[in-house]
Coordinates of C-alpha atoms in Angstrom, one line a residue:
Chain A
X1 CA 7.4 -3.0 24.7
X2 CA 8.0 -1.7 21.9
X3 CA 5.7 1.2 21.5
X4 CA 5.1 4.9 20.3
X5 CA 3.9 7.0 23.0
X6 CA 1.4 9.7 21.6
X7 CA 2.3 12.8 22.7
X8 CA 0.1 15.1 20.5
X9 CA -2.5 14.8 17.9
X10 CA -3.7 17.6 15.7
X11 CA -7.0 15.8 14.9
X12 CA -9.0 12.9 16.2
X13 CA -7.3 9.6 15.0
X14 CA -8.8 5.9 14.6
X15 CA -7.6 2.4 14.3
X16 CA -8.3 0.7 11.0
X17 CA -7.8 -2.6 9.5
X18 CA -10.1 -4.4 6.8
X19 CA -13.3 -3.7 8.6
X20 CA -16.3 -5.6 9.7
X21 CA -17.7 -8.0 7.0
X22 CA -20.9 -9.7 8.3
X23 CA -22.0 -7.5 11.0
X24 CA -24.0 -4.7 8.8
X25 CA -26.9 -6.8 9.4
X26 CA -26.9 -6.1 12.9
X27 CA -26.7 -2.4 12.1
X28 CA -22.8 -1.9 12.6
X29 CA -21.1 -0.3 9.9
X30 CA -18.6 -2.1 7.7
X31 CA -15.9 0.5 9.0
X32 CA -12.1 -0.6 7.8
X33 CA -9.7 1.6 6.3
X34 CA -11.0 4.8 4.2
X35 CA -8.7 4.1 1.7
X36 CA -7.9 0.7 1.6
X37 CA -5.3 0.6 -0.8
X38 CA -3.3 2.6 1.5
X39 CA -3.9 -0.1 4.0
X40 CA -2.6 -2.9 1.7
X41 CA 0.7 -0.5 1.0
X42 CA 1.5 -0.2 4.6
X43 CA 1.2 -4.3 4.9
X44 CA 3.3 -4.8 2.1
X45 CA 6.1 -2.2 3.2
X46 CA 6.3 -3.9 6.4
X47 CA 5.3 -7.7 5.4
X48 CA 2.3 -7.4 7.7
X49 CA -0.6 -9.8 7.7
X50 CA -3.6 -8.9 5.8
X51 CA -5.9 -8.7 8.7
X52 CA -3.3 -6.3 10.8
X53 CA -4.4 -2.8 11.8
X54 CA -2.7 0.6 11.2
X55 CA -3.2 4.4 12.6
X56 CA -5.7 6.4 10.2
X57 CA -4.9 10.1 10.5
X58 CA -7.3 12.8 8.7
X59 CA -5.6 15.7 7.5
X60 CA -3.3 16.3 10.5
X61 CA -0.9 13.9 11.9
X62 CA 0.7 14.4 15.9
X63 CA 3.8 13.3 17.7
X64 CA 4.9 10.1 18.9
X65 CA 7.9 9.0 21.0
X66 CA 9.5 5.6 20.6
X67 CA 9.8 3.6 24.1
X68 CA 12.0 1.1 22.1
X69 CA 13.6 0.9 18.8
X70 CA 10.9 -0.1 16.3
X71 CA 10.0 -0.3 12.7
X72 CA 7.3 1.7 11.0
X73 CA 5.7 2.7 7.5
X74 CA 3.7 5.3 6.3
X75 CA 1.4 5.3 3.4
X76 CA -2.0 7.2 2.0
X77 CA -2.1 11.0 2.1
X78 CA 1.3 12.4 2.1
X79 CA 2.3 13.7 5.1
X80 CA 5.3 15.7 6.5
X81 CA 7.5 13.3 8.1
X82 CA 10.4 14.0 10.5
X83 CA 12.4 11.5 13.0
X84 CA 13.7 14.1 15.6
X85 CA 13.7 16.8 13.0
X86 CA 15.2 15.1 10.3
X87 CA 12.7 15.0 7.3
X88 CA 12.2 11.4 6.2
X89 CA 10.5 10.2 2.8
X90 CA 6.5 9.2 3.1
X91 CA 5.6 5.8 2.1
X92 CA 8.7 4.2 3.4
X93 CA 9.8 1.9 5.9
X94 CA 11.8 3.6 8.5
X95 CA 13.5 2.6 11.9
X96 CA 13.2 4.8 15.0
X97 CA 15.5 4.7 18.3
X98 CA 13.9 4.6 21.6
X99 CA 13.8 8.2 22.9
X100 CA 13.7 9.6 19.4
X101 CA 10.6 11.5 18.4
X102 CA 8.3 11.0 15.3
X103 CA 6.6 14.1 14.0
X104 CA 3.7 14.0 11.1
X105 CA 2.7 17.2 9.9
X106 CA -0.3 18.2 7.7
X107 CA -1.5 16.3 4.5
X108 CA -0.1 18.1 1.4
X109 CA -1.5 15.5 -1.0
X110 CA -4.8 13.7 0.1
X111 CA -6.6 13.3 3.2
X112 CA -5.8 10.2 5.1
X113 CA -2.4 9.4 6.1
X114 CA -1.6 6.0 7.9
X115 CA 1.2 5.0 10.5
X116 CA 1.8 1.4 10.7
X117 CA 4.0 -0.6 13.0
X118 CA 5.9 -3.9 12.4
X119 CA 3.3 -6.7 12.8
X120 CA 0.4 -4.2 13.1
X121 CA -1.2 -2.1 15.9
X122 CA -2.3 -4.0 18.8
X123 CA -6.0 -2.9 19.3
X124 CA -9.0 -5.1 20.9
X125 CA -10.6 -7.0 18.2
X126 CA -14.8 -6.3 18.3
X127 CA -17.1 -8.1 16.2
X128 CA -14.2 -9.6 14.1
X129 CA -12.0 -6.2 13.3
X130 CA -9.7 -3.8 15.1
X131 CA -11.7 -0.9 13.9
X132 CA -12.6 2.2 15.6
X133 CA -16.2 3.2 15.0
X134 CA -16.5 6.7 16.9
X135 CA -20.2 7.2 16.7
X136 CA -21.1 3.8 18.3
X137 CA -18.1 4.1 20.4
X138 CA -17.0 0.4 19.1
X139 CA -13.1 -0.3 19.1
X140 CA -10.4 1.9 20.6
X141 CA -9.7 5.4 19.8
X142 CA -6.1 6.2 20.6
X143 CA -5.7 9.7 22.9
X144 CA -2.8 11.8 23.7
X145 CA -0.7 10.0 26.7
X146 CA -1.7 6.4 25.1
X147 CA 0.8 3.9 23.3
X148 CA 0.5 2.3 20.0
X149 CA 2.2 -1.0 20.8
X150 CA 3.5 -3.2 18.0
X151 CA 2.2 -6.8 17.7
X152 CA 5.7 -8.1 17.0
X153 CA 9.1 -6.5 15.8
X154 CA 12.0 -7.8 14.3
X155 CA 14.3 -7.2 11.2
X156 CA 12.6 -5.3 8.6
X157 CA 14.0 -4.2 4.8
X158 CA 13.9 -0.5 4.6
X159 CA 11.5 -0.6 1.6
X160 CA 9.6 2.3 -0.4
X161 CA 6.5 2.4 -2.9
X162 CA 5.8 5.0 -5.2
X163 CA 3.3 7.2 -5.3
X164 CA 0.4 5.8 -6.9
X165 CA -1.4 7.5 -9.6
X166 CA -5.2 7.9 -8.1
X167 CA -4.0 11.0 -5.8
X168 CA -4.4 12.6 -9.4
X169 CA -7.4 10.9 -10.7
X170 CA -10.3 13.6 -11.4
X171 CA -12.7 11.0 -12.9
X172 CA -15.0 9.0 -10.5
X173 CA -16.7 5.8 -12.6
X174 CA -20.3 5.1 -11.4
X175 CA -22.8 2.5 -11.8
X176 CA -26.9 3.0 -12.1
X177 CA -28.2 1.4 -9.0
X178 CA -31.8 -0.2 -7.7
X179 CA -33.1 3.7 -7.2
X180 CA -31.7 5.4 -10.3
X181 CA -35.2 5.4 -11.7
X182 CA -36.9 7.1 -9.2
X183 CA -34.8 10.1 -10.5
X184 CA -35.7 12.2 -13.7
X185 CA -33.4 11.1 -16.5
X186 CA -32.0 14.8 -16.6
X187 CA -30.6 14.0 -12.8
X188 CA -28.5 11.3 -14.1
X189 CA -27.4 13.4 -17.4
X190 CA -26.3 15.8 -14.7
X191 CA -24.2 13.7 -12.8
X192 CA -22.6 12.3 -15.9
X193 CA -21.7 15.9 -17.7
X194 CA -21.8 18.2 -14.7
X195 CA -18.5 19.6 -12.7
X196 CA -18.3 18.6 -9.2
X197 CA -16.3 19.6 -6.1
X198 CA -15.7 17.7 -3.0
X199 CA -17.1 19.4 0.2
X200 CA -15.5 20.6 2.8
X201 CA -18.1 18.7 4.9
X202 CA -16.8 15.3 5.2
X203 CA -15.9 12.4 7.5
X204 CA -15.6 8.7 7.4
X205 CA -19.3 8.4 6.8
X206 CA -19.4 10.3 4.0
X207 CA -18.5 13.6 1.7
X208 CA -21.2 16.0 0.4
X209 CA -20.8 17.1 -3.5
X210 CA -20.8 20.9 -4.3
X211 CA -21.7 21.9 -7.9
X212 CA -22.9 24.8 -9.7
X213 CA -25.4 22.4 -11.7
X214 CA -28.8 22.3 -11.0
X215 CA -29.9 20.3 -7.6
X216 CA -31.0 16.5 -7.9
X217 CA -34.7 16.2 -7.5
X218 CA -35.3 14.3 -4.7
X219 CA -38.8 14.7 -4.5
X220 CA -39.7 11.0 -6.2
X221 CA -37.9 9.4 -3.5
X222 CA -38.8 11.1 0.0
X223 CA -41.3 7.8 0.3
X224 CA -38.4 5.5 -0.4
X225 CA -38.2 2.8 2.5
X226 CA -34.9 2.0 4.2
X227 CA -33.0 -0.1 1.7
X228 CA -29.1 -1.8 2.5
X229 CA -26.6 0.5 1.3
X230 CA -23.3 0.0 0.1
X231 CA -20.2 2.0 0.1
X232 CA -19.7 4.6 -2.6
X233 CA -23.6 5.0 -2.9
X234 CA -24.2 8.5 -3.9
X235 CA -27.7 9.4 -1.8
X236 CA -29.7 12.4 -2.3
X237 CA -30.8 14.4 0.7
X238 CA -34.4 16.5 0.6
X239 CA -32.4 19.4 -0.4
X240 CA -31.2 17.9 -3.8
X241 CA -27.4 17.8 -2.8
X242 CA -25.9 14.4 -3.3
X243 CA -23.3 12.6 -0.7
X244 CA -21.2 9.7 -1.6
X245 CA -21.0 7.2 1.5
X246 CA -18.2 6.0 2.7
X247 CA -16.5 3.5 4.9
X248 CA -18.7 4.4 8.0
X249 CA -21.7 4.6 6.1
X250 CA -24.9 3.4 8.0
X251 CA -25.9 -0.1 6.6
X252 CA -29.3 0.9 5.6
X253 CA -30.8 4.2 4.5
X254 CA -34.0 6.1 3.7
X255 CA -32.6 8.6 1.3
X256 CA -32.7 7.8 -2.4
X257 CA -29.5 6.7 -4.1
X258 CA -29.0 8.1 -7.6
X259 CA -26.0 5.9 -8.3
X260 CA -23.0 4.2 -7.0
X261 CA -19.0 5.3 -7.2
X262 CA -17.3 1.8 -8.2
X263 CA -15.4 -0.1 -5.5
X264 CA -11.9 0.6 -7.5
X265 CA -12.6 4.4 -7.3
X266 CA -13.4 4.4 -3.3
X267 CA -9.5 5.0 -2.6
X268 CA -10.0 8.1 -5.1
X269 CA -12.8 10.0 -3.6
X270 CA -11.2 9.4 -0.2
X271 CA -8.3 11.1 -0.8
X272 CA -9.5 13.7 -3.4
X273 CA -9.0 17.4 -1.4
X274 CA -11.8 19.2 -0.1
X275 CA -12.6 21.7 -3.1
X276 CA -11.2 19.5 -6.0
X277 CA -12.9 19.6 -9.1
X278 CA -13.8 16.3 -10.8
X279 CA -16.4 14.6 -13.2
X280 CA -18.4 11.4 -13.2
X281 CA -18.4 8.8 -15.8
X282 CA -21.2 6.4 -16.3
X283 CA -20.1 3.0 -17.1
X284 CA -21.4 -0.5 -17.4
X285 CA -21.5 -3.2 -14.8
X286 CA -18.9 -5.6 -16.9
X287 CA -16.3 -2.3 -16.8
X288 CA -17.0 -1.9 -13.2
X289 CA -15.8 -5.6 -12.3
X290 CA -13.1 -5.5 -14.5
X291 CA -12.0 -2.6 -12.8
X292 CA -12.5 -4.2 -9.4
X293 CA -10.5 -7.0 -10.4
X294 CA -7.8 -5.0 -11.7
X295 CA -7.9 -2.8 -8.2
X296 CA -7.9 -6.1 -6.2
X297 CA -4.7 -7.6 -8.3
X298 CA -2.7 -4.2 -7.5
X299 CA -3.6 -4.3 -3.7
X300 CA -2.7 -8.0 -3.9
X301 CA 0.5 -7.5 -5.9
X302 CA 2.1 -4.4 -3.8
X303 CA 4.8 -6.9 -2.3
X304 CA 6.2 -7.0 -5.7
X305 CA 6.1 -3.4 -6.5
X306 CA 8.2 -2.5 -3.2
X307 CA 11.7 -1.0 -4.1
X308 CA 14.9 -0.8 -1.6
X309 CA 14.9 3.0 0.0
X310 CA 17.7 4.6 -1.3
X311 CA 18.5 7.8 0.5
X312 CA 19.5 10.8 -1.1
X313 CA 22.6 12.3 0.7
X314 CA 20.7 16.1 0.4
X315 CA 18.3 15.0 2.7
X316 CA 20.5 13.5 5.3
X317 CA 21.0 16.1 7.9
X318 CA 23.1 13.5 9.7
X319 CA 25.6 12.5 7.3
X320 CA 28.6 14.1 8.8
X321 CA 28.0 11.9 12.1
X322 CA 28.1 8.9 10.1
X323 CA 31.2 6.5 10.5
X324 CA 32.1 6.7 6.9
X325 CA 35.4 5.3 7.0
X326 CA 34.4 2.0 8.5
X327 CA 32.1 1.4 6.0
X328 CA 35.0 1.3 3.0
X329 CA 34.8 -1.4 0.8
X330 CA 37.0 -4.3 1.5
X331 CA 36.6 -6.1 -1.9
X332 CA 35.7 -9.5 -0.7
X333 CA 31.9 -8.8 0.3
X334 CA 29.4 -10.8 -1.5
X335 CA 26.8 -8.7 -3.3
X336 CA 24.1 -9.2 -0.5
X337 CA 26.2 -7.3 2.0
Chain B
X1 CA -45.6 -15.2 0.6
X2 CA -46.0 -11.3 -0.6
X3 CA -47.9 -10.9 -3.5
X4 CA -45.3 -8.8 -5.8
X5 CA -42.6 -10.6 -7.4
X6 CA -39.2 -10.2 -6.2
X7 CA -36.9 -8.2 -8.4
X8 CA -32.9 -8.8 -8.6
X9 CA -31.0 -5.4 -8.8
X10 CA -27.2 -5.1 -9.2
X11 CA -25.9 -2.5 -6.4
X12 CA -22.2 -1.7 -7.2
X13 CA -20.2 -4.3 -8.6
X14 CA -19.9 -6.3 -5.4
X15 CA -23.7 -7.0 -4.2
X16 CA -27.2 -7.8 -5.8
X17 CA -30.4 -5.9 -3.7
X18 CA -33.5 -8.2 -3.8
X19 CA -36.7 -6.0 -3.4
X20 CA -39.7 -8.0 -2.1
X21 CA -42.2 -5.4 -1.6
X22 CA -43.3 -1.8 -1.6
X23 CA -43.4 -1.6 2.0
X24 CA -42.4 -3.9 4.8
X25 CA -44.6 -6.3 6.6
X26 CA -44.8 -9.3 8.3
X27 CA -45.0 -11.5 5.6
X28 CA -42.5 -9.5 3.7
X29 CA -39.8 -10.3 6.6
X30 CA -41.0 -13.8 6.7
X31 CA -40.1 -14.5 3.1
X32 CA -36.8 -12.7 3.2
X33 CA -35.8 -14.6 6.4
X34 CA -36.8 -17.7 4.2
X35 CA -35.0 -16.4 1.4
X36 CA -31.9 -15.4 3.2
X37 CA -31.6 -18.8 4.6
X38 CA -32.0 -20.4 1.2
X39 CA -29.4 -18.2 -0.5
X40 CA -26.9 -19.2 2.3
X41 CA -27.5 -22.6 1.9
X42 CA -27.2 -22.9 -1.9
X43 CA -24.7 -20.5 -2.1
X44 CA -22.4 -21.4 0.9
X45 CA -18.9 -19.4 0.8
X46 CA -19.3 -17.8 -2.3
X47 CA -21.8 -15.2 -0.2
X48 CA -19.8 -12.9 1.9
X49 CA -22.6 -11.1 3.4
X50 CA -26.3 -10.6 3.5
X51 CA -28.2 -7.5 5.0
X52 CA -31.9 -7.7 5.6
X53 CA -33.7 -4.5 5.6
X54 CA -37.4 -3.6 5.9
X55 CA -38.3 -5.2 2.5
X56 CA -34.9 -5.8 0.7
X57 CA -32.4 -8.1 1.1
X58 CA -28.6 -7.2 0.1
X59 CA -26.6 -10.1 -0.9
X60 CA -22.6 -9.1 -0.9
X61 CA -20.1 -11.1 -3.0
X62 CA -16.7 -11.5 -4.3
X63 CA -16.3 -10.6 -7.9
X64 CA -13.0 -11.7 -8.3
X65 CA -13.8 -15.4 -7.4
X66 CA -17.3 -15.5 -8.8
X67 CA -18.8 -14.1 -11.7
X68 CA -21.9 -11.8 -10.9
X69 CA -24.3 -13.5 -13.1
X70 CA -23.7 -16.7 -11.3
X71 CA -24.7 -15.3 -7.9
X72 CA -27.7 -13.6 -10.0
X73 CA -28.6 -17.5 -10.9
X74 CA -27.9 -18.4 -7.2
X75 CA -30.5 -15.8 -6.3
X76 CA -33.3 -16.7 -8.7
X77 CA -33.0 -20.4 -7.8
X78 CA -33.6 -19.5 -4.0
X79 CA -36.4 -17.3 -4.9
X80 CA -38.0 -20.2 -7.0
X81 CA -37.4 -22.9 -4.2
X82 CA -39.6 -20.4 -1.9
X83 CA -42.5 -20.6 -4.1
X84 CA -42.5 -24.4 -4.5
X85 CA -41.9 -25.3 -0.9
X86 CA -43.9 -24.0 2.1
X87 CA -41.8 -21.5 3.9
X88 CA -41.4 -23.3 7.7
X89 CA -41.8 -20.4 10.5
X90 CA -38.3 -20.0 11.9
X91 CA -38.0 -21.8 15.1
X92 CA -35.3 -18.8 16.4
X93 CA -38.4 -16.1 15.9
X94 CA -39.1 -15.2 19.7
X95 CA -41.1 -12.9 21.8
X96 CA -39.4 -10.7 24.5
X97 CA -41.2 -8.6 26.7
X98 CA -38.8 -5.4 27.9
X99 CA -39.5 -3.0 31.0
X100 CA -39.9 0.2 30.1
X101 CA -40.2 3.7 31.9
X102 CA -42.9 5.7 30.1
X103 CA -42.9 9.9 30.1
X104 CA -41.1 12.1 32.5
X105 CA -37.5 12.2 31.8
X106 CA -37.3 9.1 30.1
X107 CA -40.4 9.8 27.7
X108 CA -40.4 13.7 27.2
X109 CA -42.5 13.6 24.3
X110 CA -45.4 11.5 25.8
X111 CA -48.1 13.9 26.2
X112 CA -47.4 15.6 22.8
X113 CA -47.2 12.2 20.8
X114 CA -50.6 11.0 22.8
X115 CA -52.3 14.4 21.6
X116 CA -51.4 13.8 18.3
X117 CA -52.6 10.1 18.6
X118 CA -55.9 11.3 19.9
X119 CA -55.3 9.4 23.4
X120 CA -55.2 10.4 26.6
X121 CA -51.6 9.6 28.1
X122 CA -52.6 6.0 30.1
X123 CA -54.3 5.0 26.9
X124 CA -51.5 5.5 24.8
X125 CA -49.0 3.8 27.1
X126 CA -51.5 0.8 27.5
X127 CA -51.7 0.5 23.8
X128 CA -48.1 1.1 23.1
X129 CA -47.1 -1.2 26.2
X130 CA -49.6 -4.2 25.2
X131 CA -48.7 -4.2 21.3
X132 CA -47.3 -7.1 20.3
X133 CA -44.4 -5.4 18.0
X134 CA -42.9 -7.2 15.0
X135 CA -39.2 -6.6 14.7
X136 CA -39.0 -5.3 10.7
X137 CA -35.2 -4.6 10.9
X138 CA -32.0 -4.1 12.5
X139 CA -30.1 -1.2 10.8
X140 CA -29.0 2.3 10.8
X141 CA -27.1 2.0 13.8
X142 CA -25.6 -0.9 16.2
X143 CA -28.5 -3.1 17.3
X144 CA -31.2 -0.5 16.6
X145 CA -34.6 -2.0 16.0
X146 CA -37.6 -1.1 13.7
X147 CA -40.6 -2.1 15.1
X148 CA -43.8 -2.7 13.3
X149 CA -47.3 -3.0 14.2
X150 CA -48.7 0.0 16.1
X151 CA -52.5 0.7 15.7
X152 CA -53.3 3.7 13.1
X153 CA -53.4 6.1 16.0
X154 CA -50.1 6.2 16.1
X155 CA -49.4 7.0 12.4
X156 CA -47.8 10.6 14.1
X157 CA -45.7 12.4 12.0
X158 CA -41.7 13.0 13.0
X159 CA -40.3 16.4 13.8
X160 CA -38.8 18.0 10.6
X161 CA -35.3 18.3 12.4
X162 CA -33.4 15.9 14.2
X163 CA -32.7 16.2 18.0
X164 CA -29.4 15.7 20.0
X165 CA -28.7 12.5 20.6
X166 CA -31.4 10.5 22.6
X167 CA -30.1 7.9 25.0
X168 CA -29.7 4.3 24.1
X169 CA -32.8 2.3 24.8
X170 CA -35.1 5.2 24.0
X171 CA -38.4 3.9 22.7
X172 CA -39.1 6.6 19.7
X173 CA -42.3 6.4 17.9
X174 CA -43.6 8.1 14.5
X175 CA -45.4 6.4 11.7
X176 CA -47.0 3.6 13.4
X177 CA -43.4 2.5 13.8
X178 CA -41.2 2.2 17.1
X179 CA -37.4 2.6 16.9
X180 CA -35.5 1.1 19.5
X181 CA -31.7 2.7 19.6
X182 CA -29.0 0.6 21.3
X183 CA -26.5 3.4 21.2
X184 CA -27.4 7.5 21.6
X185 CA -28.7 8.7 18.2
X186 CA -30.0 11.9 17.0
X187 CA -33.7 11.6 15.9
X188 CA -36.7 13.8 14.9
X189 CA -38.6 10.9 16.4
X190 CA -41.2 11.4 19.5
X191 CA -39.3 10.0 22.7
X192 CA -42.0 8.1 24.6
X193 CA -40.0 6.1 27.0
X194 CA -37.0 4.2 27.8
X195 CA -35.9 0.5 28.5
X196 CA -33.0 -0.3 30.6
X197 CA -32.5 -3.6 28.3
X198 CA -29.7 -2.2 25.7
X199 CA -30.0 -4.9 22.8
X200 CA -26.8 -5.0 21.9
X201 CA -23.0 -6.2 22.9
X202 CA -19.9 -6.7 21.5
X203 CA -20.3 -10.5 20.9
X204 CA -19.2 -12.1 17.8
X205 CA -21.7 -15.0 18.1
X206 CA -24.8 -12.7 19.4
X207 CA -24.5 -9.1 19.0
X208 CA -28.1 -8.2 19.0
X209 CA -31.0 -9.3 21.3
X210 CA -33.7 -8.8 18.8
X211 CA -33.2 -10.2 15.4
X212 CA -36.4 -9.8 12.3
X213 CA -39.2 -11.5 13.1
X214 CA -39.1 -11.4 16.5
X215 CA -41.5 -9.7 18.4
X216 CA -41.6 -7.4 21.6
X217 CA -43.9 -6.2 24.1
X218 CA -43.4 -3.7 26.9
X219 CA -43.9 -3.9 30.8
X220 CA -44.5 -0.5 32.1
X221 CA -42.1 0.0 35.4
X222 CA -41.0 2.9 37.5
X223 CA -38.1 4.9 37.1
X224 CA -36.7 3.1 40.3
X225 CA -37.8 -0.5 38.9
X226 CA -35.2 0.6 35.6
X227 CA -32.5 1.6 37.8
X228 CA -32.6 -1.5 39.6
X229 CA -32.7 -3.4 36.5
X230 CA -29.0 -5.4 35.9
X231 CA -27.6 -5.0 32.8
X232 CA -26.0 -8.4 33.3
X233 CA -29.2 -9.9 33.1
X234 CA -29.3 -13.1 30.8
X235 CA -31.1 -11.8 27.6
X236 CA -33.0 -15.3 27.9
X237 CA -34.8 -14.3 31.0
X238 CA -36.8 -11.5 28.7
X239 CA -38.2 -14.4 26.5
X240 CA -41.8 -15.2 26.9
X241 CA -44.2 -17.5 25.1
X242 CA -45.6 -15.8 22.1
X243 CA -48.2 -17.9 20.9

């Protein structure tokens, strides 16, 4: 069995894939990786299928021990990564030998990091997805002592992907929604012109917005009857504070929604660290659709963005243990060697 | 049919929200069910998901493969066909009778709720149990059903703050509605009873016992009877003739 035993977890983790499409009508959140782009990165690095699942870690990692040699990849928030205390770069494919320990430290850039195994991580499928939904107990929530099992293993190119630009993006594009007109015009102006910070209160359901601007006037919307929600909706609670709803948001809700963060910018808000300052930019639907198409094209062409991992000798603590002599060039190799 | 004209709103770049009425009603639910059926018939694969709520329907599509205006047009055609054709009553709508333990530890707010309704506890139970509640929507949490149709006396307020999570199967009452959660949820509604029937399971074919348009009525049972209820009891045995 090619598996990683979970020796330690610094924070609760979940299994996530593309989520549950079609079950929100039954009250089940869509779920899935909160940073869908990072999920696609790991799938591309390992050549996994579009429906494969990964381990999602929030802010913190853990420690894992390989029961047999296996390939893994990392993506999303940059976390300190080491195999048997030798640092290895993030967003790469790595091979770990049986008995070696993989240590993942806290995130230094972004919030949600992903650990992928070749073939995807095995987990029971519930309602067409392997995604864990902690509040309702759907799916598997890995615990210390349990194993992350690779659905398959085999040869794997040692590849890397460059860090995507969205980690440094500090403008979120928003669209008006069906309930925007319940708010006074000044609220939309505040949203479009004010400076906001991501709150420290956040989870997979949503992130609260902090600001020094005037609070939103939720009074008109307090009688709003429960309507379906889209991920990215900015709901305003009775205290006048906005919350951007994310992957695990409930399918319907009765709080009025001022605007909606566009789909292409959902990875941006997912990875924006607590306290980060940012602004909103109000756009029209045509621009949002163009942004979504470009985003999906980026996700689907990640396989072409992959580069071979070139190890920097400065990062290789085990260089002296390599048998360098037998690696001398004979002169008759083909370029593919 | 509902009196007002449904309005199509864009919601994000990937969905449309069609609002059918100001508030929930049985006729709105029936119109929305007919619309949902129609839009899936016409739209086929171009519709990724529909979500039916109390007075609105969400239509999710793939804006890479389809133009938003084409999906809007498709929704308009579905709405138009509702006006020209009589909406057939859905054969799938069912009526269920569920056992429920009222009061005591399963319904600690029963007496308070009865006081607020101006009824004795016995009258409150009698009226709540015998009512044919309409399933208006499934939402908020997996398998959670919104039931409407309670008389005016049941227009009792909810608490200003939410409680610790209440058990799955709790019957929660406020604003002439009953909420029936299938998972533990925090709530500010009055907890009056509990049914041993958990109307949600991890079955891709049929995750929920109840669907919008169905009706529900309750049989008061003792805590011992509820405890004897077997969780594997087939859902069809809960169906009754609702006519």
